[in-house]
Amino acid sequence: GSDHLSMRLKEFTAAGIDHEMEKFYSGKSSAPVLGNAKLASPVASHEEIPQSRQVEAPPAISRIIEIVSQAYETPQSAIVISRQRCVNEPRSAAIYLARMLGGYSLKTIAESFGSCRYSTIGNTVHAVRTRLLREADFAARMAGLEKALVRERLADKSKMEI
C-alpha cells in the first residue's frame, strides 16, 4: 500500500535525473518530443497543417500588413515590430489574417513579424479567434479587413483573366 509507494518514490528520487531528462528540461525551450533521434525524427519532420480558409491566390503578408495599417491608421512598423507583453490589435489582426486567410505557415508568419516564436503566432491566432466570439465590434472590424483582402484578390484575378 502506502509504504510500498513511499519506498518507490524514495528510490526514484535517489536515482536522480538521467542525462536525457536533464537535457530536455535545461534548455531555453523544451523540444516537443522526448526521445532519441530515431523516435523523434518521424514526428519532427511532420508537415505543419494549415488552419486556414485560404483563398485561391492568398494575399501577400506585406499586403495584409498594408491593409491593416490603413484600416487602423497606424504605421506598418508598429505592426511588424513586436513589443512584448503589449496588446497590439493591428499586429494581432494581421497575424490572424496571414494564418487564416493567407494560409501561411507559422514559420513564415514569424519571420515576417520580427522573428517571434511560432508559439507566439499560434497563441495570437487563438486569442484573436476567442476575441472574435466575444466582441462583436472586433468581429466586425476583422470581417471588414477580410472582405477587403478577398475583394482585392478577386479583382486581381479577374484582371488576369481579361
Short mmCIF file of C-alpha atoms in Angstrom, two decimals:
data_model
loop_
_atom_site.label_atom_id
_atom_site.label_comp_id
_atom_site.label_asym_id
_atom_site.label_seq_id
_atom_site.Cartn_x
_atom_site.Cartn_y
_atom_site.Cartn_z
CA GLY A 1 0.00 0.00 0.00
CA SER A 2 1.15 3.36 1.10
CA ASP A 3 4.53 2.13 2.42
CA HIS A 4 5.32 0.48 -0.92
CA LEU A 5 4.56 3.72 -2.84
CA SER A 6 6.63 5.73 -0.38
CA MET A 7 9.56 3.34 -0.86
CA ARG A 8 9.28 3.54 -4.68
CA LEU A 9 9.20 7.34 -4.54
CA LYS A 10 12.36 7.40 -2.37
CA GLU A 11 14.10 5.04 -4.83
CA PHE A 12 13.04 7.15 -7.78
CA THR A 13 14.28 10.39 -6.18
CA ALA A 14 17.53 8.78 -5.07
CA ALA A 15 18.20 7.61 -8.63
CA GLY A 16 18.48 11.21 -9.75
CA ILE A 17 17.77 12.62 -13.16
CA ASP A 18 19.10 10.84 -16.19
CA HIS A 19 21.06 12.76 -18.83
CA GLU A 20 18.24 12.89 -21.40
CA MET A 21 15.70 14.30 -18.92
CA GLU A 22 18.21 16.87 -17.70
CA LYS A 23 18.95 17.93 -21.30
CA PHE A 24 15.22 18.11 -22.08
CA TYR A 25 14.37 20.42 -19.18
CA SER A 26 17.56 22.50 -19.06
CA GLY A 27 17.17 24.14 -22.49
CA LYS A 28 15.68 27.57 -23.09
CA SER A 29 12.64 25.91 -24.59
CA SER A 30 11.88 22.22 -24.44
CA ALA A 31 11.90 20.04 -27.52
CA PRO A 32 8.41 18.91 -28.48
CA VAL A 33 9.40 15.23 -28.49
CA LEU A 34 11.28 13.44 -25.73
CA GLY A 35 13.34 10.55 -27.04
CA ASN A 36 16.26 9.66 -29.24
CA ALA A 37 16.65 10.86 -32.85
CA LYS A 38 15.13 7.62 -34.26
CA LEU A 39 11.94 8.19 -32.25
CA ALA A 40 11.76 11.96 -32.76
CA SER A 41 12.52 12.20 -36.49
CA PRO A 42 9.15 10.97 -37.85
CA VAL A 43 7.33 13.36 -35.51
CA ALA A 44 9.65 16.33 -36.06
CA SER A 45 9.53 16.03 -39.84
CA HIS A 46 5.72 16.09 -39.95
CA GLU A 47 4.45 18.94 -42.11
CA GLU A 48 2.53 21.73 -40.43
CA ILE A 49 -1.22 21.54 -41.05
CA PRO A 50 -2.64 24.93 -42.04
CA GLN A 51 -5.75 26.16 -40.22
CA SER A 52 -6.79 28.49 -42.98
CA ARG A 53 -9.72 29.37 -45.13
CA GLN A 54 -7.09 30.01 -47.76
CA VAL A 55 -8.24 31.87 -50.86
CA GLU A 56 -7.15 30.58 -54.24
CA ALA A 57 -4.41 33.21 -54.54
CA PRO A 58 -3.61 34.32 -50.98
CA PRO A 59 -2.66 37.93 -50.39
CA ALA A 60 0.99 38.60 -49.66
CA ILE A 61 1.77 39.14 -45.99
CA SER A 62 3.13 42.56 -46.90
CA ARG A 63 -0.25 43.43 -48.45
CA ILE A 64 -2.10 42.18 -45.36
CA ILE A 65 0.10 44.42 -43.23
CA GLU A 66 -0.54 47.36 -45.56
CA ILE A 67 -4.35 46.92 -45.48
CA VAL A 68 -4.38 46.52 -41.68
CA SER A 69 -2.12 49.56 -41.32
CA GLN A 70 -4.53 51.67 -43.39
CA ALA A 71 -7.62 50.41 -41.56
CA TYR A 72 -6.15 51.10 -38.12
CA GLU A 73 -4.38 54.28 -39.22
CA THR A 74 -1.14 53.03 -37.74
CA PRO A 75 2.35 52.77 -39.26
CA GLN A 76 3.33 49.42 -40.74
CA SER A 77 6.39 49.38 -38.48
CA ALA A 78 4.09 49.29 -35.43
CA ILE A 79 2.50 46.12 -36.83
CA VAL A 80 5.72 44.33 -37.73
CA ILE A 81 7.76 45.13 -34.62
CA SER A 82 6.92 43.11 -31.52
CA ARG A 83 6.54 44.80 -28.17
CA GLN A 84 6.43 42.02 -25.62
CA ARG A 85 3.52 41.90 -23.22
CA CYS A 86 1.83 44.76 -25.05
CA VAL A 87 -1.56 44.23 -26.70
CA ASN A 88 -1.30 45.39 -30.30
CA GLU A 89 -4.64 44.84 -32.03
CA PRO A 90 -3.42 45.74 -35.55
CA ARG A 91 -0.50 43.31 -35.22
CA SER A 92 -2.76 40.55 -33.90
CA ALA A 93 -5.26 41.17 -36.71
CA ALA A 94 -2.54 40.97 -39.37
CA ILE A 95 -1.08 37.77 -37.88
CA TYR A 96 -4.55 36.18 -37.73
CA LEU A 97 -5.33 37.13 -41.34
CA ALA A 98 -1.96 35.85 -42.56
CA ARG A 99 -2.64 32.49 -40.93
CA MET A 100 -6.35 32.05 -41.53
CA LEU A 101 -6.88 33.81 -44.85
CA GLY A 102 -3.43 33.51 -46.36
CA GLY A 103 -2.72 30.02 -45.09
CA TYR A 104 0.91 30.90 -44.34
CA SER A 105 2.94 28.64 -42.08
CA LEU A 106 3.77 29.67 -38.53
CA LYS A 107 7.43 29.91 -39.55
CA THR A 108 6.72 32.25 -42.47
CA ILE A 109 4.50 34.47 -40.33
CA ALA A 110 7.05 34.54 -37.50
CA GLU A 111 9.76 35.64 -39.94
CA SER A 112 7.51 38.36 -41.36
CA PHE A 113 6.62 39.71 -37.92
CA GLY A 114 10.02 40.26 -36.37
CA SER A 115 11.21 36.67 -35.89
CA CYS A 116 8.94 35.94 -32.95
CA ARG A 117 8.44 32.31 -31.90
CA TYR A 118 6.00 30.00 -33.64
CA SER A 119 4.18 29.60 -30.33
CA THR A 120 3.63 33.37 -30.23
CA ILE A 121 1.93 33.19 -33.64
CA GLY A 122 -0.23 30.25 -32.56
CA ASN A 123 -1.19 31.97 -29.31
CA THR A 124 -2.05 35.18 -31.17
CA VAL A 125 -4.28 33.32 -33.64
CA HIS A 126 -6.03 31.57 -30.76
CA ALA A 127 -6.50 34.83 -28.84
CA VAL A 128 -8.00 36.56 -31.89
CA ARG A 129 -10.31 33.60 -32.54
CA THR A 130 -11.52 33.75 -28.93
CA ARG A 131 -11.97 37.52 -29.09
CA LEU A 132 -13.98 37.21 -32.33
CA LEU A 133 -16.53 35.12 -30.44
CA ARG A 134 -16.79 37.55 -27.53
CA GLU A 135 -16.61 41.02 -29.08
CA ALA A 136 -18.99 41.95 -31.88
CA ASP A 137 -17.25 45.23 -32.71
CA PHE A 138 -13.88 43.48 -33.08
CA ALA A 139 -15.52 40.75 -35.20
CA ALA A 140 -16.99 43.44 -37.47
CA ARG A 141 -13.57 45.10 -37.91
CA MET A 142 -11.99 41.75 -38.75
CA ALA A 143 -14.77 40.87 -41.20
CA GLY A 144 -14.20 44.21 -42.93
CA LEU A 145 -10.48 43.52 -43.26
CA GLU A 146 -11.09 40.02 -44.56
CA LYS A 147 -13.64 41.27 -47.13
CA ALA A 148 -11.25 43.97 -48.33
CA LEU A 149 -8.47 41.43 -48.85
CA VAL A 150 -10.70 38.86 -50.57
CA ARG A 151 -12.31 41.54 -52.79
CA GLU A 152 -8.86 42.78 -53.81
CA ARG A 153 -7.67 39.27 -54.68
CA LEU A 154 -10.81 38.61 -56.72
CA ALA A 155 -10.33 41.89 -58.59
CA ASP A 156 -6.69 40.98 -59.30
CA LYS A 157 -7.75 37.54 -60.54
CA SER A 158 -10.42 38.96 -62.87
CA LYS A 159 -7.87 41.43 -64.33
CA MET A 160 -5.57 38.50 -65.10
CA GLU A 161 -8.35 36.67 -66.93
CA ILE A 162 -9.08 39.60 -69.26
#
